[in-house]
XYZ file of C-alpha atoms in Angstrom:
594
model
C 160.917 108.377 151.522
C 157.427 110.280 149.847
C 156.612 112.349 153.066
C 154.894 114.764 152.304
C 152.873 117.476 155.010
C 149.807 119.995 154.069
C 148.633 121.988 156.646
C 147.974 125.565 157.896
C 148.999 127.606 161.133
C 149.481 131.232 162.491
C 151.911 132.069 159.789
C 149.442 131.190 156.851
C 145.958 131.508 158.243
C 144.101 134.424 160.231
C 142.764 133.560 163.579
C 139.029 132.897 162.378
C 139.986 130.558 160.119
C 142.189 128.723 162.560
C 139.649 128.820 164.927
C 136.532 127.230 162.044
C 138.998 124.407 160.906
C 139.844 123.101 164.869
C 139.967 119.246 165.135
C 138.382 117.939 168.241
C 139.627 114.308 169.150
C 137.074 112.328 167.241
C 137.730 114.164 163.777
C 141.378 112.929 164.495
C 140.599 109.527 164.677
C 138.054 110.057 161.216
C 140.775 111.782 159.352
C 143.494 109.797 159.774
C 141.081 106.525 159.289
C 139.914 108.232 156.044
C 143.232 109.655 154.978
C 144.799 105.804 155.486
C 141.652 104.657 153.400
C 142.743 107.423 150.245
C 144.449 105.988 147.958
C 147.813 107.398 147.526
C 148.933 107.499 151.433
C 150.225 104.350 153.192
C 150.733 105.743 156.676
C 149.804 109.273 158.623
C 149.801 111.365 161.584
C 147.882 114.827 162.805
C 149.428 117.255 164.753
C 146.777 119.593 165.528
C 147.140 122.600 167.806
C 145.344 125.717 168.657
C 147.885 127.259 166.040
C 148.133 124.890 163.836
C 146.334 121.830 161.608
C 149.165 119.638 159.822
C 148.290 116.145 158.564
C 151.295 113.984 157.713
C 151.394 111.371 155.257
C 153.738 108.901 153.778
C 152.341 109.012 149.932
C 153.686 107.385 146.282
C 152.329 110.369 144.287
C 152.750 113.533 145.164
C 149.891 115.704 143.030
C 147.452 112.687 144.280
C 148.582 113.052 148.054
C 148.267 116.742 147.983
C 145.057 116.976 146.354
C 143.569 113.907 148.257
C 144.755 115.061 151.733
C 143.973 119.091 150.855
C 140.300 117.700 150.432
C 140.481 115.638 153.559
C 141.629 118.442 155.907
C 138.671 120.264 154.487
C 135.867 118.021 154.906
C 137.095 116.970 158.566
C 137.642 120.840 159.713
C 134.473 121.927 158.343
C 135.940 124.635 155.931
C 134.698 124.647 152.291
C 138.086 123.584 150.559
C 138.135 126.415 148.516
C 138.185 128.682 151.308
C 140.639 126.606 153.164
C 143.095 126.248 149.946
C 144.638 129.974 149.908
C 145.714 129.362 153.513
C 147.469 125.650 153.000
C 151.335 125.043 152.832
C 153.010 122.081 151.229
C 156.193 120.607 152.139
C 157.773 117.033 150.594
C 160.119 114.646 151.464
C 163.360 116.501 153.258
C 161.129 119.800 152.997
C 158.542 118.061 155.345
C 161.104 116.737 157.403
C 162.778 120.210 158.028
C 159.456 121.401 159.128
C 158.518 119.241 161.174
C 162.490 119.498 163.135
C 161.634 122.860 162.867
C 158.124 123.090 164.747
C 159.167 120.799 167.159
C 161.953 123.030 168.258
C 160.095 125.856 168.607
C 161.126 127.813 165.751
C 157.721 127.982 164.140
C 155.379 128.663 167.214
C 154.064 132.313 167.986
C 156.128 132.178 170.897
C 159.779 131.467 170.038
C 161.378 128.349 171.601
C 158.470 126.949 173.564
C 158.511 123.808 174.918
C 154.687 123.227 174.691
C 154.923 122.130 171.024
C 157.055 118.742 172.419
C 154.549 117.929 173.858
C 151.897 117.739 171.796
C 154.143 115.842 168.857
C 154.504 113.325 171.217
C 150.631 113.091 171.624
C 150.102 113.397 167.645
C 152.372 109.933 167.271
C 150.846 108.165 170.229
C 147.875 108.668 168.583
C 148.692 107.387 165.291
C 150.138 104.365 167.148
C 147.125 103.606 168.684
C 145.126 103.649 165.362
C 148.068 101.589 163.815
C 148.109 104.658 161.241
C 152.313 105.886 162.116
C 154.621 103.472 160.533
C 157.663 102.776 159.978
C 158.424 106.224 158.127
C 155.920 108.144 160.562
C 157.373 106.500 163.712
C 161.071 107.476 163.018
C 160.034 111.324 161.470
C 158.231 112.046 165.018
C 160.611 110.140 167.484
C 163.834 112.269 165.585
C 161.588 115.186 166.113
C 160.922 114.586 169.881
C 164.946 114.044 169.542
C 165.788 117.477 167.897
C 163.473 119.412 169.768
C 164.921 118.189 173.273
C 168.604 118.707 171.847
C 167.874 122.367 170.948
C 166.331 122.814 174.516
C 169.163 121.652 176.117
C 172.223 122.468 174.108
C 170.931 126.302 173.228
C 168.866 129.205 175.203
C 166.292 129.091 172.454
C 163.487 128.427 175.403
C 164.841 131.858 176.928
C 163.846 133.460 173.191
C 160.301 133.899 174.256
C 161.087 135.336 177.734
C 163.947 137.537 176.069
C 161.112 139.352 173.797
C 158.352 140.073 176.812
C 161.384 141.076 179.414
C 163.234 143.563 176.935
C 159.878 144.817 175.710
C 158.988 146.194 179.222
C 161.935 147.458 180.009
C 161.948 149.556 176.900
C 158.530 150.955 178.900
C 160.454 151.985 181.910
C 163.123 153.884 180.506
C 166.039 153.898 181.905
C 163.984 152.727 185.616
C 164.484 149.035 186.639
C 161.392 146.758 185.670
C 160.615 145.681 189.062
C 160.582 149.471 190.631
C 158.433 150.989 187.106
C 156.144 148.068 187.752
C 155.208 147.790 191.523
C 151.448 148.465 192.096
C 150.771 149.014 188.956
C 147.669 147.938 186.985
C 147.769 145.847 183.713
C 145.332 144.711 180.782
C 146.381 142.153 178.910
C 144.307 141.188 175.796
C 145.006 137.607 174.069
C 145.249 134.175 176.561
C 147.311 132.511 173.747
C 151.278 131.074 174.519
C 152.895 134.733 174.397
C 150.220 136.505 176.618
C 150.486 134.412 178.966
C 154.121 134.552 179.189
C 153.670 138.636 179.259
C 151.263 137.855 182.103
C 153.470 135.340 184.412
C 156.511 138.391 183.692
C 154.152 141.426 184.673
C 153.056 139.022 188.151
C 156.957 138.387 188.327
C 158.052 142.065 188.238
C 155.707 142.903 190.435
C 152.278 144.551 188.725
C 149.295 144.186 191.597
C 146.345 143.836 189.087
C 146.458 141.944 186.303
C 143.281 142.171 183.503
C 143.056 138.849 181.103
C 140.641 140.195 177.932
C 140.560 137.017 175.655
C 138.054 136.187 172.894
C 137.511 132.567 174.387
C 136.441 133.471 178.358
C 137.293 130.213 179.200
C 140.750 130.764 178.350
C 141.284 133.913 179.874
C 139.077 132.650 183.571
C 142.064 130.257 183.229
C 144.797 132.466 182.850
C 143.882 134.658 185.610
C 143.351 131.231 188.103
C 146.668 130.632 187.197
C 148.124 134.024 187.822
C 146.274 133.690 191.296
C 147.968 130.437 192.221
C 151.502 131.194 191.398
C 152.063 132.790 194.529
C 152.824 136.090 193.480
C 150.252 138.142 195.237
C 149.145 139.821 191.823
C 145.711 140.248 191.759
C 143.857 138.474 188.379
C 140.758 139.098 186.555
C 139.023 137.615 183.214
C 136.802 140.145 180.982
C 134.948 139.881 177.890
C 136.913 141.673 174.258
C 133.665 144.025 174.912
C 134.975 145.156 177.862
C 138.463 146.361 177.324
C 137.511 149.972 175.950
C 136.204 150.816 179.588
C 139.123 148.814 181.007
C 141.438 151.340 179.206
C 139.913 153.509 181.218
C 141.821 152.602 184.658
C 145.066 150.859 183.803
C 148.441 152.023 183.683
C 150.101 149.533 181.186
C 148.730 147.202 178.737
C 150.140 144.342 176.828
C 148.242 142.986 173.913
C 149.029 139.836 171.408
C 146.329 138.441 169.494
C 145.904 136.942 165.855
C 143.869 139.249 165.240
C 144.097 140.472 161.599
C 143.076 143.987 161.988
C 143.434 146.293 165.410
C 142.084 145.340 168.139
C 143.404 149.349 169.853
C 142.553 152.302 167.709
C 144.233 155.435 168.173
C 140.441 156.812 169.044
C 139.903 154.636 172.320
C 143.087 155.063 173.385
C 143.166 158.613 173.306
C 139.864 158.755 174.594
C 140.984 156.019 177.692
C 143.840 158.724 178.508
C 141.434 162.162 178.398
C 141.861 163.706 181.842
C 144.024 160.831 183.544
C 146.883 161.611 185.945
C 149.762 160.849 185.933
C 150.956 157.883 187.872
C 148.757 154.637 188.733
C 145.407 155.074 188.254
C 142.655 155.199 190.713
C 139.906 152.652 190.376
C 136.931 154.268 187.732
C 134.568 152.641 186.704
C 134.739 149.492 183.923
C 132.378 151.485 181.212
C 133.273 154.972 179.737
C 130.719 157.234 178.752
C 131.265 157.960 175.171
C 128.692 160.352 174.089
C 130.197 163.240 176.581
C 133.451 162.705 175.870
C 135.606 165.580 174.050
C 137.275 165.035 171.026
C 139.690 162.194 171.682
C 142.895 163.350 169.591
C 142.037 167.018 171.839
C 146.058 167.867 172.151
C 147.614 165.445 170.035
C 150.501 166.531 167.885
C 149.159 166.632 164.191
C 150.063 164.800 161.049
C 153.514 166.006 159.488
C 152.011 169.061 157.050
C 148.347 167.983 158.016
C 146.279 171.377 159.561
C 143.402 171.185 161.605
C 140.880 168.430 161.610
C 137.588 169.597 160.133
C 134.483 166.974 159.639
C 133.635 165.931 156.318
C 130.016 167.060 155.227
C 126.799 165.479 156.759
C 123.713 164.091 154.925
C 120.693 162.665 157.378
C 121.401 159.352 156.516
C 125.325 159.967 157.608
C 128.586 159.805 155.733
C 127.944 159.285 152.024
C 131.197 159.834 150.029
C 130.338 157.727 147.239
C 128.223 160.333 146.159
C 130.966 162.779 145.612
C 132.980 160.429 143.965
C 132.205 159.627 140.187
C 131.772 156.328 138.751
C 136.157 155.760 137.164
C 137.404 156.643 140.516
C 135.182 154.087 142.136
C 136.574 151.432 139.405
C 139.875 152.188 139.505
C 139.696 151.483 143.485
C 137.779 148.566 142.774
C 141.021 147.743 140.633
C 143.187 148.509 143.185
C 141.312 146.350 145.943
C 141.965 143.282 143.423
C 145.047 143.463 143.229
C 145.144 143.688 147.213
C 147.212 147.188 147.553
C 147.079 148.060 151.252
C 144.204 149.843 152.578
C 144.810 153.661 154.330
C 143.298 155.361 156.924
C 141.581 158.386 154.950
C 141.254 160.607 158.066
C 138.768 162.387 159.679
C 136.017 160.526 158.072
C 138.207 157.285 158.498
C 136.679 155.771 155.333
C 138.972 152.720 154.244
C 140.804 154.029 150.864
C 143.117 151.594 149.071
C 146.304 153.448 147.825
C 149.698 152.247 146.819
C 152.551 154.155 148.253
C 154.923 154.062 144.474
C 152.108 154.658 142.285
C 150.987 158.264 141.514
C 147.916 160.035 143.302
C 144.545 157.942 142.530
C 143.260 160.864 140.923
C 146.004 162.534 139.364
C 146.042 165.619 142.408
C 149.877 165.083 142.055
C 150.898 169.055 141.605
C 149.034 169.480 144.615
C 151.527 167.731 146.919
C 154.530 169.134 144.871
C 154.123 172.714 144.536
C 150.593 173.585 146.603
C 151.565 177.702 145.928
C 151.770 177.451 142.157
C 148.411 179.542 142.579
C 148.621 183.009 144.142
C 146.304 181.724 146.941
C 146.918 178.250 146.480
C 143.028 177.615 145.497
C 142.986 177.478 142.016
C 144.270 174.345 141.919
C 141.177 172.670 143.990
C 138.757 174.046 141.539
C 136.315 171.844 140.138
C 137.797 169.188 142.820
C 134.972 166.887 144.343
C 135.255 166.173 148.363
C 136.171 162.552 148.071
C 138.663 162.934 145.379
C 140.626 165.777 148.007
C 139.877 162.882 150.714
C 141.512 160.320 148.601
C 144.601 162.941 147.271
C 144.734 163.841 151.114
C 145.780 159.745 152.068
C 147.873 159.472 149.171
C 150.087 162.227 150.426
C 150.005 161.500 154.080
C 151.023 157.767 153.239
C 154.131 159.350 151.227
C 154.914 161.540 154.130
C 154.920 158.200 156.420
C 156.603 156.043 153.509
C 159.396 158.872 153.965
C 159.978 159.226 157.577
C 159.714 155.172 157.437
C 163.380 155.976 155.411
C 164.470 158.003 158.590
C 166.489 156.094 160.743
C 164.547 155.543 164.056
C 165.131 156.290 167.463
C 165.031 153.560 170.177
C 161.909 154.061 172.397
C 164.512 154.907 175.520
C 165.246 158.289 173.322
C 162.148 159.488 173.154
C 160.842 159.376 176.450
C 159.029 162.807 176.569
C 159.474 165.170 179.585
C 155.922 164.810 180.567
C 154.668 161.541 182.920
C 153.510 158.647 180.819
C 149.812 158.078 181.343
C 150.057 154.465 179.609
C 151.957 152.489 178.571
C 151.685 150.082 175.469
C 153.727 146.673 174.540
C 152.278 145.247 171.286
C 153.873 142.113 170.472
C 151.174 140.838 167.869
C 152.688 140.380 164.128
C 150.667 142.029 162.537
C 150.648 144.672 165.009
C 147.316 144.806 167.314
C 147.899 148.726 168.504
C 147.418 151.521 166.187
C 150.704 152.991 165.695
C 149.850 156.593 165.203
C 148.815 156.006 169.052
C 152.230 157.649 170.123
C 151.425 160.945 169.217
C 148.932 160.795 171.572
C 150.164 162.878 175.014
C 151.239 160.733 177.564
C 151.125 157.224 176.028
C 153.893 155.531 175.353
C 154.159 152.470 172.197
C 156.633 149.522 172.372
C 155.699 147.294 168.976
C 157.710 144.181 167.581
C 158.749 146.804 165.155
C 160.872 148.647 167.733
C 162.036 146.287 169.450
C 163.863 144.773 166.667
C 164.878 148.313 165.805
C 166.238 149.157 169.211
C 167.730 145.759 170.545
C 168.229 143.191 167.491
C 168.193 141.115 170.573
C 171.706 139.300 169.920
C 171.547 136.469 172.610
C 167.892 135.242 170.961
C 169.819 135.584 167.580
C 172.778 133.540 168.689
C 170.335 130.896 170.016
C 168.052 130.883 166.585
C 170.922 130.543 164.548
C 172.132 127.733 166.963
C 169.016 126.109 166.741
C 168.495 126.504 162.707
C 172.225 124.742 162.176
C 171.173 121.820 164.800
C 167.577 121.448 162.635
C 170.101 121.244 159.338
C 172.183 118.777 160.185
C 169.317 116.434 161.956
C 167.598 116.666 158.534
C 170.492 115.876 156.454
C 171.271 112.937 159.198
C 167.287 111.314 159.034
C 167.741 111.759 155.000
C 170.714 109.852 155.165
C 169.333 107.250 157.247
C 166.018 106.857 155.678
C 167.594 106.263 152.343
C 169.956 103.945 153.771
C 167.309 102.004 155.398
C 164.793 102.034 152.083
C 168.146 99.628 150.306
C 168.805 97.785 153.715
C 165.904 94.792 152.381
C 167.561 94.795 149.489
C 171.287 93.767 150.911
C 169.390 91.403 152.892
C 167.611 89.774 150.153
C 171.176 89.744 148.106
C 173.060 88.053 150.883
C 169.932 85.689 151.364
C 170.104 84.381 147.827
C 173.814 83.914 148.745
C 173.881 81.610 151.371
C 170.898 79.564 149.535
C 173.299 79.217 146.440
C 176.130 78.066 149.304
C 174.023 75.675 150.846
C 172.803 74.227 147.590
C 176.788 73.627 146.306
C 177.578 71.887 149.484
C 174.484 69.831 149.250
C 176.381 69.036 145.372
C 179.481 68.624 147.134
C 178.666 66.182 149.346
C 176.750 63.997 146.369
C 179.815 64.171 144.730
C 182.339 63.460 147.009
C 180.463 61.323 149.523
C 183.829 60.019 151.542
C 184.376 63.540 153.307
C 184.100 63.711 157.426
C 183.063 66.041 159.281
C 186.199 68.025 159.676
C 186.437 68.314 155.834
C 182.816 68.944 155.148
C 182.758 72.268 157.264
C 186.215 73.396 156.447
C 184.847 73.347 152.539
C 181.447 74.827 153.396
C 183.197 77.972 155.582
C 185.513 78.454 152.459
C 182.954 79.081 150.128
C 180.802 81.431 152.711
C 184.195 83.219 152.871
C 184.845 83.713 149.164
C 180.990 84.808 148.627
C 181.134 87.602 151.561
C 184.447 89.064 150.469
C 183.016 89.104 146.510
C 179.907 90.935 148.184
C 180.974 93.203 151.013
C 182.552 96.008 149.213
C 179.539 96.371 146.571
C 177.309 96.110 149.687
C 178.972 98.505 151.486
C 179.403 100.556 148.891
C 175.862 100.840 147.792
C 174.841 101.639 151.283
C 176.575 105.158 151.499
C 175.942 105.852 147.798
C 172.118 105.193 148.350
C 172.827 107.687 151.544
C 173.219 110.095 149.422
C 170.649 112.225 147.497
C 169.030 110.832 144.654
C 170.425 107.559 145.504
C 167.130 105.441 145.858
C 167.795 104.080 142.170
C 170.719 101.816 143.653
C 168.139 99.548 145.104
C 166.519 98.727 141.715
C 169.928 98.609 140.473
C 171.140 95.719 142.738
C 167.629 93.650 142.008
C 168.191 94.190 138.371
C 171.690 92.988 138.335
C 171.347 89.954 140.738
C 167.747 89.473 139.465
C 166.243 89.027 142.946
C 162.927 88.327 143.505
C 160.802 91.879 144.595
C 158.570 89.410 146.895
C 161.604 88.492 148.893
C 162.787 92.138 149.116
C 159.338 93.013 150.044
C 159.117 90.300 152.875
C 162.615 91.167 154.515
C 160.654 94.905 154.507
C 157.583 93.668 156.145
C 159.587 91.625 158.793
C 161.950 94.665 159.396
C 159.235 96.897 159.480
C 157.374 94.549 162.294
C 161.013 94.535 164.727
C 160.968 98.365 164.432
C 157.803 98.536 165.313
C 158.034 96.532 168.320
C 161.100 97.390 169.407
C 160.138 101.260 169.541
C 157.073 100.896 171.512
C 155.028 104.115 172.589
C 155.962 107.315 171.845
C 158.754 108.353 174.265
C-alpha cells in the first residue's frame, strides 16, 4: 500500500482560501482524469467539501505523488500553487488511512461527530467508480471508512458531541435559569450558516427563542437556513440578512450566537458596546435594522477600564487623520517590520487601535521597561517620559497591557455561572468560532455577557463528549491497524496463489511421467497416486504459506512477497495476472458504493 492524501480544510486553511480553491463537479471529473493521467498515481478519489479539498491517490513514489498531485489541486482549484502550498497537509500510507477513519467519523469536521461527512465519502467513491479512477486500494480505504464512521455512530455518543457544545454553551448564558424559561420570546442573531450554526440555530428554535436572525456571507445559505428554521414546526420566526447588516441588527436582539471561519473578528468590542448604549433590560423592543453612528456617545461610556489603564484620551490629530508613523523614527519601524516576519501576534494599541506587533516574553519594543516596573522612580513620575515620542509611549503602553493580560491569563478563571453580575444582562454572547469571532474584552462592557470555546472548556471539560472522543479515537486505531493488516496481507495473497499454481502444474506434469512410465495402472491406482502427491506438496507448502501471510501482516512485511518469488523463482507475469484477475472479482463483487 503507497496511499498517500494532500489536501487542505478548516484546520489548515482560512475561509477565503477555502472558499477560492472550491471544486464544482466538472473540476472533479478533470482532476481525477488528470491526476490518473500523472505519472506516479495508479488510482484516486476527491473528497471535496465546503471545509475541505483532499485528493487521494494510490502512488509508487512518494516525493513524485506529492509534488505532482500538490500541482494538480492547484491548477484545478484555481489557486496559484504557491499560495495554496503553506495551507496543504500530507499524510502516507497508514497516516492517510488514519485520516481518512478519522474524517469520516467526525473527528475532523468543525462540528464534532457529524454525520454529514458519511455522506459525502460515500459520494467521493461513487464518483471515482463511475470514472473507473477508485481501485482496488481506493475501493477498500473508502468502503472501511463508510464502515468506521457508522460503527462510531452507533457504538458511541460522538454525534451528541456537537449538540453537547451548543446546549452547554447556552446554558452557561442563563445562569443558573433553565434554557427553555431564559430563552422564551427572546430574539437571536446568528452569524455563520455553516454545520455548527445551524445546529446553534435548530437548539435556539428548540428551546424556544421567537426570532431567529441568519447573517451569513453566502445569502443563499443563510435564505436557506432560515426556510428551514420556518418548516421545522417550531413556531420560531426566521430571517436571512446580509454580514453588512448585523451592526444594526445588534441593535435589537437579546442573544447572539456567532461561528464563522473567519480569521479575524467579525464583533468588536466598539459595536457591541455601541449595540447595548441605552438598551433595557429584558427582550428588546423592535428598533430599527440601521444605527446611527455619527450621534452616538462614546461606546465604551461606563465600561470598567483596563487593569492600571486611566482614562482614555485621543491620540493627536493631523488633517489628513491618524499619522503615527511620523512620531515614530525609522529603527522602531524596522524592528516591527522584524517582528511582523517572524509572525509575533499583533495587539490592539488602544485608543488609536493601530495594529502593533509585540511579543508577550520579549522586553518592551523600545526599551520603556523601567516604566512598567517602578513608574515613581521620578518625584512626579515625568522624568522618565522625557524626550519620549507619542508612538513609542503607544507602543510601551501595549506592551504592558499585554503583560497585564498574559498575567491574569495565569489566574485561574472563574466559570461564566460565577460571574453573573447583579445587574440584568442586556446581551448575551456564545462564540463558538476557533479562532474566536467576538472580541473578548467585550465582557467588560455593562450588561453583556461572553460565553467563548475558551470558557467552556474552562468551566465544563465536557466529560461525556470526552468519553465519546476518546471512544471514538481507540475505534479509529484499531480499524487502521486492522485495514494495514489486511492490505498487506492481500498485496502477498497473488503471490501464494502463483506458488501453489506452479505446484499443481509440477503435479500434473509427474503424473503425466507416471503414467508414461508405468502404463498398466487403472483408474483406481492412477488417482490414488495423483492425490498422494497433491497431499505431500500442500503439507510441504502450507505452513510457509501460512506463515508468510501473518508475517507479511505485519509492518514492514511487504519484502516477504519478493522473498517467496525469489526463492521459488516464479514468474512476476503470473503473480501479476492472479493480481489483475483478483483485482477484477473485487471489483465486481463490491459494486457501488454502499
Amino acid at each position: 500500500m503507497s496511499l498517500l492524501v494532500v489536501g487542505l480544510s478548516h484546520r489548515s486553511a482560512p475561509v477565503s482560501v477555502l472558499e477560492r480553491a472550491s471544486l464544482a463537479a466538472d473540476a472533479k471529473v478533470k482532476l481525477l482524469h488528470d491526476t490518473l493521467a500523472a505519472e506516479p498515481a495508479a488510482e484516486a478519489a476527491v473528497l471535496a467539501t465546503c471545509n475541505r479539498i483532499e485528493l487521494y491517490a494510490d502512488v509508487d513514489k512518494f516525493h513524485a505523488g506529492v509534488a505532482e498531485l500538490s500541482t494538480l489541486l492547484a491548477q484545478h482549484s484555481g489557486v496559484a500553487l504557491e499560495e495554496l502550498t503553506p495551507y496543504l497537509y500530507v499524510h502516507y500510507e497508514d497516516r492517510a488511512v488514519h485520516h481518512l477513519f478519522s474524517v469520516a467519523c467526525g473527528l475532523d469536521s468543525m462540528v464534532v461527530g457529524e454525520g454529514q461527512i458519511l455522506g459525502q465519502i460515500k459520494d467521493a467513491l461513487a464518483l471515482g467508480q463511475e470514472l473507473h479512477t477508485a481501485g482496488r486500494l481506493i475501493n477498500d480505504l473508502f468502503q472501511q471508512a463508510l464502515r468506521v464512521g457508522k460503527r462510531a455512530h452507533s457504538e458511541t455518543g460522538i454525534d451528541r458531541a456537537g449538540q453537547s457544545l451548543v446546549t452547554f454553551g447556552l446554558e452557561q448564558l442563563a445562569v443558573r435559569v433553565p434554557v427553555e424559561e431564559w430563552a422564551a420570546g427572546k430574539r437571536a442573531l446568528v452569524i455563520g450558516a455553516g454545520s455548527m450554526s445551524s445546529l446553534a440555530a435548530a437548539t435556539l428554535a428548540r428551546v424556544g427563542v421567537g426570532e431567529i436572525v441568519i447573517a451569513n456571507r453566502t445569502a443563499e445559505r443563510a435564505e436557506r437556513l432560515a426556510e428551514i428554521l420556518v418548516a421545522s414546526g417550531t413556531g420560531v420566526t426566521a430571517s436571512a440578512v446580509p454580514m453588512s447588516a448585523v451592526a444594526g441588527e445588534l441593535a435589537r436582539v437579546d442573544v447572539v450566537v456567532s461561528c464563522t471561519g473567519a480569521t479575524g473578528l467579525v464583533l468588536t468590542g466598539d459595536e457591541v458596546a455601541l449595540a447595548v448604549e441605552g438598551r433595557p433590560a429584558g427582550p428588546s423592543p423592535t428598533r430599527p435594522s440601521t444605527v446611527p453612528r455619527g450621534s452616538a456617545p462614546d461606546p465604551f461610556a461606563g465600561a470598567a477600564p483596563l487593569p492600571g489603564a486611566g482614562p482614555r484620551t485621543p491620540a493627536p490629530q493631523t488633517p489628513a487623520g491618524l499619522d503615527l508613523a511620523a512620531s515614530v523614527d525609522a529603527d522602531l519601524v524596522a524592528r516591527l517590520a522584524v517582528l511582523a516576519g517572524e509572525g509575533r501576534r499583533i495587539a490592539d494599541g488602544g485608543a488609536v487601535r493601530s495594529k502593533v506587533v509585540v511579543e508577550e516574553r520579549d522586553g518592551c519594543p523600545v526599551g520603556l521597561e523601567a516604566l512598567a516596573s517602578d513608574p515613581g522612580r521620578t518625584a512626579d513620575g515625568r522624568a522618565a517620559l522625557a524626550g519620549v515620542d507619542a508612538g513609542s509611549l503607544e507602543l510601551h503602553g501595549t506592551w504592558a497591557d499585554q503583560g497585564e493580560a498574559a498575567a491574569q491569563r495565569q489566574q485561574p478563571r472563574k466559570g461564566v455561572r460565577d460571574q453573573a453580575d447583579a445587574q440584568p444582562v442586556r446581551l448575551a454572547l456564545l462564540d463558538l468560532a476557533m479562532p474566536r469571532d467576538i472580541d473578548a474584552a467585550v465582557h467588560r462592557i455593562p450588561g453583556v455577557r461572553l460565553v467563548d470555546i475558551e470558557s467552556l472548556a474552562e468551566t465544563s471539560a465536557d466529560a461525556p463528549m470526552a468519553a465519546d472522543v476518546d471512544a471514538v479515537r481507540a475505534i479509529v486505531a484499531a480499524e487502521v491497524a486492522a485495514f494495514g493488516a489486511a492490505q498487506r496481507a492481500a498485496h502477498i495473497t497473488p503471490t501464494v496463489v502463483a506458488l501453489r499454481a506452479m505446484a499443481a502444474e509440477v503435479v500434473a506434469m509427474e503424473v503425466a511421467r507416471l503414467d508414461g512410465r508405468v502404463p498398466d495402472l487403472d483408474e483406481r491406482q492412477r488417482a490414488e497416486v495423483t492425490q498422494t502427491v497433491r497431499r505431500v506438496v500442500d503439507k510441504l507448502l502450507h505452513a510457509p504459506t501460512v506463515r508468510v501471510k501473518q508475517l507479511a501482516s505485519e509492518p514492514g512485511g511487504a519484502g516477504y512477497a519478493e522473498a517467496l518469488r525469489e526463492l521459488f523463482d516464479l514468474d512476476p507475469q503470473t503473480v501479476a495476472s492472479v493480481s489483475r484477475a483478483d483485482e477484477a472479482d473485487k471489483n465486481h463483487d463490491s459494486g457501488r458504493a454502499s
